[in-house]
Structures are given as C-alpha cells and as structure tokens.
mmCIF file of C-alpha atoms in Angstrom:
data_model
loop_
_atom_site.group_PDB
_atom_site.id
_atom_site.type_symbol
_atom_site.label_atom_id
_atom_site.label_comp_id
_atom_site.label_asym_id
_atom_site.label_seq_id
_atom_site.Cartn_x
_atom_site.Cartn_y
_atom_site.Cartn_z
ATOM 1 C CA ASN R 294 29.739 -13.829 47.979
ATOM 2 C CA ARG R 295 33.148 -15.502 48.137
ATOM 3 C CA ASN R 296 33.471 -15.360 44.322
ATOM 4 C CA SER R 297 33.062 -11.610 44.061
ATOM 5 C CA VAL R 298 34.505 -8.318 45.189
ATOM 6 C CA ASP R 299 31.758 -5.917 46.238
ATOM 7 C CA LEU R 300 31.666 -2.175 45.684
ATOM 8 C CA ASP R 301 28.741 -0.630 47.578
ATOM 9 C CA PHE R 302 27.201 2.799 47.076
ATOM 10 C CA ASP R 303 24.022 4.595 48.148
ATOM 11 C CA LEU R 304 21.598 6.357 45.805
ATOM 12 C CA LEU R 305 21.315 9.855 47.252
ATOM 13 C CA ASP R 306 18.810 11.264 44.732
ATOM 14 C CA GLU R 307 16.050 8.796 43.851
ATOM 15 C CA THR R 308 14.918 10.977 40.930
ATOM 16 C CA LYS R 309 18.186 10.063 39.166
ATOM 17 C CA GLU R 310 17.857 6.300 39.607
ATOM 18 C CA GLN R 311 17.627 5.425 35.897
ATOM 19 C CA GLU R 312 20.384 7.877 34.985
ATOM 20 C CA VAL R 313 22.692 6.408 37.655
ATOM 21 C CA PHE R 314 21.853 2.863 36.553
ATOM 22 C CA ASP R 315 22.534 3.626 32.864
ATOM 23 C CA LYS R 316 25.840 5.392 33.579
ATOM 24 C CA LEU R 317 26.993 2.665 35.951
ATOM 25 C CA GLN R 318 26.142 0.020 33.371
ATOM 26 C CA LYS R 319 28.317 1.789 30.767
ATOM 27 C CA ILE R 320 31.197 2.307 33.193
ATOM 28 C CA THR R 321 31.244 -1.274 34.474
ATOM 29 C CA ALA R 322 30.929 -2.740 30.963
ATOM 30 C CA GLY R 323 34.150 -0.918 30.087
ATOM 31 C CA TYR R 324 36.080 -3.023 32.608
ATOM 32 C CA GLY R 325 34.974 -6.520 31.648
ATOM 33 C CA THR R 326 32.081 -8.692 30.586
ATOM 34 C CA LEU R 327 28.794 -7.598 32.129
ATOM 35 C CA THR R 328 27.343 -10.823 33.562
ATOM 36 C CA SER R 329 24.344 -9.249 35.305
ATOM 37 C CA SER R 330 22.710 -5.844 35.188
ATOM 38 C CA LYS R 331 19.344 -5.148 36.784
ATOM 39 C CA ILE R 332 17.285 -2.830 38.906
ATOM 40 C CA LYS R 333 16.281 -4.897 41.922
ATOM 41 C CA HIS R 334 13.844 -4.097 44.709
ATOM 42 C CA PHE R 335 16.511 -2.779 47.111
ATOM 43 C CA ASN R 336 19.405 -1.957 44.792
ATOM 44 C CA LEU R 337 20.811 -1.303 41.345
ATOM 45 C CA LEU R 338 23.144 -4.168 40.460
ATOM 46 C CA ASN R 339 25.904 -4.588 37.905
ATOM 47 C CA VAL R 340 28.243 -7.576 37.963
ATOM 48 C CA ILE R 341 31.292 -7.863 35.738
ATOM 49 C CA SER R 342 33.817 -10.561 35.076
ATOM 50 C CA TYR R 343 37.166 -9.226 33.960
ATOM 51 C CA ALA R 344 38.861 -12.577 33.296
ATOM 52 C CA PRO R 345 37.727 -16.222 33.010
ATOM 53 C CA GLY R 346 37.843 -17.909 36.424
ATOM 54 C CA ALA R 347 38.625 -14.652 38.261
ATOM 55 C CA GLN R 348 36.483 -13.167 40.994
ATOM 56 C CA GLN R 349 33.588 -11.108 39.723
ATOM 57 C CA ILE R 350 33.159 -7.481 40.670
ATOM 58 C CA LYS R 351 29.715 -6.671 42.016
ATOM 59 C CA VAL R 352 28.751 -2.992 41.980
ATOM 60 C CA GLU R 353 25.624 -2.314 44.037
ATOM 61 C CA VAL R 354 23.809 0.951 44.593
ATOM 62 C CA ASN R 355 21.487 0.777 47.589
ATOM 63 C CA ARG R 356 18.023 2.259 46.933
ATOM 64 C CA ARG R 357 16.847 2.176 50.572
ATOM 65 C CA GLN R 358 16.977 5.287 52.723
ATOM 66 C CA PHE R 359 17.958 4.841 56.372
ATOM 67 C CA GLY R 360 18.744 8.458 57.193
ATOM 68 C CA SER R 361 22.494 7.976 56.868
ATOM 69 C CA LYS R 362 24.693 11.062 56.873
ATOM 70 C CA TYR R 363 27.601 11.773 54.522
ATOM 71 C CA GLU R 364 30.663 13.995 54.584
ATOM 72 C CA VAL R 365 32.877 15.274 51.794
ATOM 73 C CA MET R 366 36.246 13.514 51.616
ATOM 74 C CA THR R 367 38.990 13.739 49.016
ATOM 75 C CA LEU R 368 40.905 10.821 47.556
ATOM 76 C CA LEU R 369 43.585 11.356 44.906
ATOM 77 C CA GLY R 370 42.222 14.856 44.309
ATOM 78 C CA ILE R 371 38.640 13.664 43.793
ATOM 79 C CA SER R 372 36.010 14.946 46.232
ATOM 80 C CA MET R 373 33.169 12.597 47.089
ATOM 81 C CA LEU R 374 30.456 12.086 49.673
ATOM 82 C CA VAL R 375 31.361 9.283 52.099
ATOM 83 C CA MET R 376 29.088 7.875 54.787
ATOM 84 C CA VAL R 377 30.058 9.029 58.285
ATOM 85 C CA LYS R 378 31.774 6.399 60.421
ATOM 86 C CA GLU R 379 28.988 5.809 62.934
ATOM 87 C CA ASP R 380 26.456 5.153 60.159
ATOM 88 C CA MET R 381 28.900 2.929 58.281
ATOM 89 C CA PHE R 382 29.451 0.913 61.468
ATOM 90 C CA ALA R 383 25.678 0.587 62.018
ATOM 91 C CA HIS R 384 25.166 -0.860 58.536
ATOM 92 C CA LYS R 385 28.152 -3.188 58.886
ATOM 93 C CA LEU R 386 26.854 -4.469 62.233
ATOM 94 C CA MET R 387 23.533 -5.223 60.532
ATOM 95 C CA ALA R 388 25.302 -6.913 57.613
ATOM 96 C CA MET R 389 27.180 -9.122 60.067
ATOM 97 C CA TYR R 390 23.968 -9.996 61.913
ATOM 98 C CA GLU R 391 22.169 -10.850 58.659
ATOM 99 C CA ARG R 392 25.043 -12.810 57.092
ATOM 100 C CA ILE R 393 26.779 -14.681 59.933
ATOM 101 C CA GLY R 394 27.492 -18.134 58.543
ATOM 102 C CA LYS R 395 27.450 -16.927 54.921
ATOM 103 C CA THR R 396 30.535 -14.697 54.943
ATOM 104 C CA SER R 397 33.074 -13.622 57.522
ATOM 105 C CA ARG R 398 34.252 -10.339 56.045
ATOM 106 C CA ASP R 399 31.533 -8.532 58.012
ATOM 107 C CA ILE R 400 32.853 -10.097 61.233
ATOM 108 C CA PHE R 401 36.317 -8.806 60.427
ATOM 109 C CA ASP R 402 34.930 -5.314 59.709
ATOM 110 C CA VAL R 403 32.951 -5.204 62.981
ATOM 111 C CA TYR R 404 36.068 -6.342 64.848
ATOM 112 C CA PHE R 405 38.098 -3.613 63.090
ATOM 113 C CA PHE R 406 35.550 -0.858 63.830
ATOM 114 C CA TYR R 407 35.330 -1.817 67.507
ATOM 115 C CA LYS R 408 39.140 -1.959 67.810
ATOM 116 C CA LYS R 409 39.298 1.564 66.323
ATOM 117 C CA MET R 410 36.695 2.609 68.920
ATOM 118 C CA TRP R 411 34.249 3.924 66.326
ATOM 119 C CA GLU R 412 30.838 4.986 67.605
ATOM 120 C CA THR R 413 27.737 3.214 66.253
ATOM 121 C CA ASN R 414 24.555 4.952 65.110
ATOM 122 C CA LYS R 415 22.171 2.980 67.314
ATOM 123 C CA THR R 416 19.098 4.585 65.733
ATOM 124 C CA ILE R 417 19.959 3.098 62.328
ATOM 125 C CA VAL R 418 20.606 -0.319 63.898
ATOM 126 C CA GLU R 419 17.285 -0.259 65.741
ATOM 127 C CA GLN R 420 15.417 0.944 62.653
ATOM 128 C CA ARG R 421 16.876 -1.785 60.463
ATOM 129 C CA ALA R 422 16.749 -4.554 63.068
ATOM 130 C CA GLY R 423 13.328 -3.730 64.497
ATOM 131 C CA MET R 424 14.679 -4.358 67.999
ATOM 132 C CA PRO R 425 16.607 -2.473 70.698
ATOM 133 C CA PHE R 426 20.359 -2.074 70.149
ATOM 134 C CA LYS R 427 21.200 -4.189 73.224
ATOM 135 C CA GLU R 428 19.073 -7.043 71.931
ATOM 136 C CA LEU R 429 20.773 -6.907 68.530
ATOM 137 C CA LEU R 430 24.209 -7.044 70.204
ATOM 138 C CA GLN R 431 23.145 -10.092 72.239
ATOM 139 C CA LYS R 432 21.814 -11.831 69.118
ATOM 140 C CA CYS R 433 25.099 -11.129 67.312
ATOM 141 C CA ILE R 434 27.013 -12.627 70.247
ATOM 142 C CA ASP R 435 24.774 -15.708 70.279
ATOM 143 C CA LYS R 436 25.100 -16.244 66.520
ATOM 144 C CA LEU R 437 28.872 -15.771 66.576
ATOM 145 C CA GLU R 438 29.317 -18.182 69.477
ATOM 146 C CA GLN R 439 27.382 -20.819 67.506
ATOM 147 C CA LEU R 440 29.440 -20.251 64.331
ATOM 148 C CA ASP R 441 31.712 -23.181 63.530
ATOM 149 C CA ASN R 442 35.196 -21.665 63.515
ATOM 150 C CA LYS R 443 36.191 -23.774 60.497
ATOM 151 C CA HIS R 444 34.099 -21.300 58.427
ATOM 152 C CA ILE R 445 35.758 -18.174 59.818
ATOM 153 C CA LEU R 446 37.690 -17.541 56.584
ATOM 154 C CA ASP R 447 34.637 -17.916 54.301
ATOM 155 C CA GLY R 448 34.412 -14.790 52.141
ATOM 156 C CA LEU R 449 37.495 -13.373 53.834
ATOM 157 C CA GLY R 450 40.429 -15.709 53.240
ATOM 158 C CA GLU R 451 41.245 -14.482 49.744
ATOM 159 C CA LEU R 452 41.716 -10.962 51.154
ATOM 160 C CA LEU R 453 44.259 -11.915 53.835
ATOM 161 C CA THR R 454 47.932 -12.814 53.904
ATOM 162 C CA GLU R 455 48.926 -16.173 55.407
ATOM 163 C CA PRO R 456 49.859 -14.644 58.815
ATOM 164 C CA GLN R 457 46.526 -12.777 58.840
ATOM 165 C CA LYS R 458 44.706 -16.020 58.042
ATOM 166 C CA ASP R 459 46.476 -17.716 60.965
ATOM 167 C CA TRP R 460 45.390 -14.872 63.260
ATOM 168 C CA ALA R 461 41.776 -14.991 61.957
ATOM 169 C CA ARG R 462 41.558 -18.757 62.509
ATOM 170 C CA ALA R 463 42.887 -18.423 66.042
ATOM 171 C CA LYS R 464 41.387 -15.129 67.250
ATOM 172 C CA LEU R 465 38.808 -13.387 65.022
ATOM 173 C CA LYS R 466 35.715 -15.070 66.417
ATOM 174 C CA THR R 467 36.685 -14.937 70.106
ATOM 175 C CA GLU R 468 37.984 -11.353 69.960
ATOM 176 C CA THR R 469 34.890 -10.116 68.119
ATOM 177 C CA VAL R 470 32.646 -11.826 70.688
ATOM 178 C CA PHE R 471 34.702 -10.207 73.457
ATOM 179 C CA LEU R 472 34.336 -6.740 71.888
ATOM 180 C CA LEU R 473 30.586 -7.238 71.389
ATOM 181 C CA LYS R 474 30.211 -8.293 75.052
ATOM 182 C CA LEU R 475 32.207 -5.241 76.108
ATOM 183 C CA ALA R 476 29.924 -3.007 74.015
ATOM 184 C CA LEU R 477 26.869 -4.702 75.516
ATOM 185 C CA SER R 478 28.155 -4.175 79.063
ATOM 186 C CA ASN R 479 28.617 -0.465 78.314
ATOM 187 C CA GLU R 480 24.957 -0.075 77.309
ATOM 188 C CA LYS R 481 22.720 1.377 80.003
#
C-alpha cells in the first residue's frame, strides 16, 4: 500500500495468538491513532496513523506456517528471532509475483537479494506458488516485462532519494528481469 509503511512479523506459537494480538494492539495504540485492529484469516493486523495526512503504519503478524527457519540476531542489544535469508528471499519473491503492478517495493527487494547473491528456499516458493520454481521464475519475468515502466516507483518512490528514483526509472525493471533470467538459466 503506497500510503503505509509495513512492519511484518510471523506468529511462531499459535497458542499465543490472542495474547500477541492484545499486546500488539496496546503497543501500536501508544504510537498513534489505531485506525484498524483485527484478526484476519491469514494475519493479525493493526494499523496506526501517527499524524493527519501522514503515511499509516501497518503492523501485520502472519498466521500461516510455511516451514520457515529463524536465527537469533541482536540489534541494539536486543536479541530476536529473524527469518533466515533464503526463506526471506522466497517469501519476497512470492510477494513480488503476487503484487506486480500493485507495488514496486517487492521488485526492488528481489533485485537487491539477487545482487547480494542470496540463496532462495525453492521448497517454500513451490509450496506457496503450487508450481515448480522454474515456472514461477518464468512467470515473474513475463509479468515484469509486461509492467508499464511508468508505474515502477509505485509503492517505492517515497522511500528513495532523487538519484535513486532516477536509477529505478531507468534500470530497476530491466536489471531485475536480467537477474531473474540469469537465475532461470542456472536452474537444471
């Protein structure tokens, strides 16, 4: 959503769903006006607005289990479980596939992950997509090639500097397609 900043989490213990939802509701309400708070089919959702006319902050906790793995990482002295890179990449690839034409931030993330040479958990992709990994890559390529480049900054532009916007307009689509084709050619 181009009018929101998203914070995404996974529910690791489904027995604590209501407890997590209640605590998250209290925490988010402390940072602004709670504009939406509900337990949805696939996620727990809280949306806050911290100032009139400003972007909303959407905090989602995914309820679906895809067999993702997590590792302990520390940020500013706080230890937390963070999804491993290959699983994160798999979910981002699926997000791009599902949302091409709606937002471009997923395209940027896929480009970034491929440039960093991250591995992809193909099992998660195939489980979520219901098709072989190679087929999903080809469908992503086809969808990206059909995307009108005038929409390449949708959902992304407010996060970039002017020089980054110029680069994205000129190169993001073609370079991401190139990297996807390279990944496809490396598949046996």
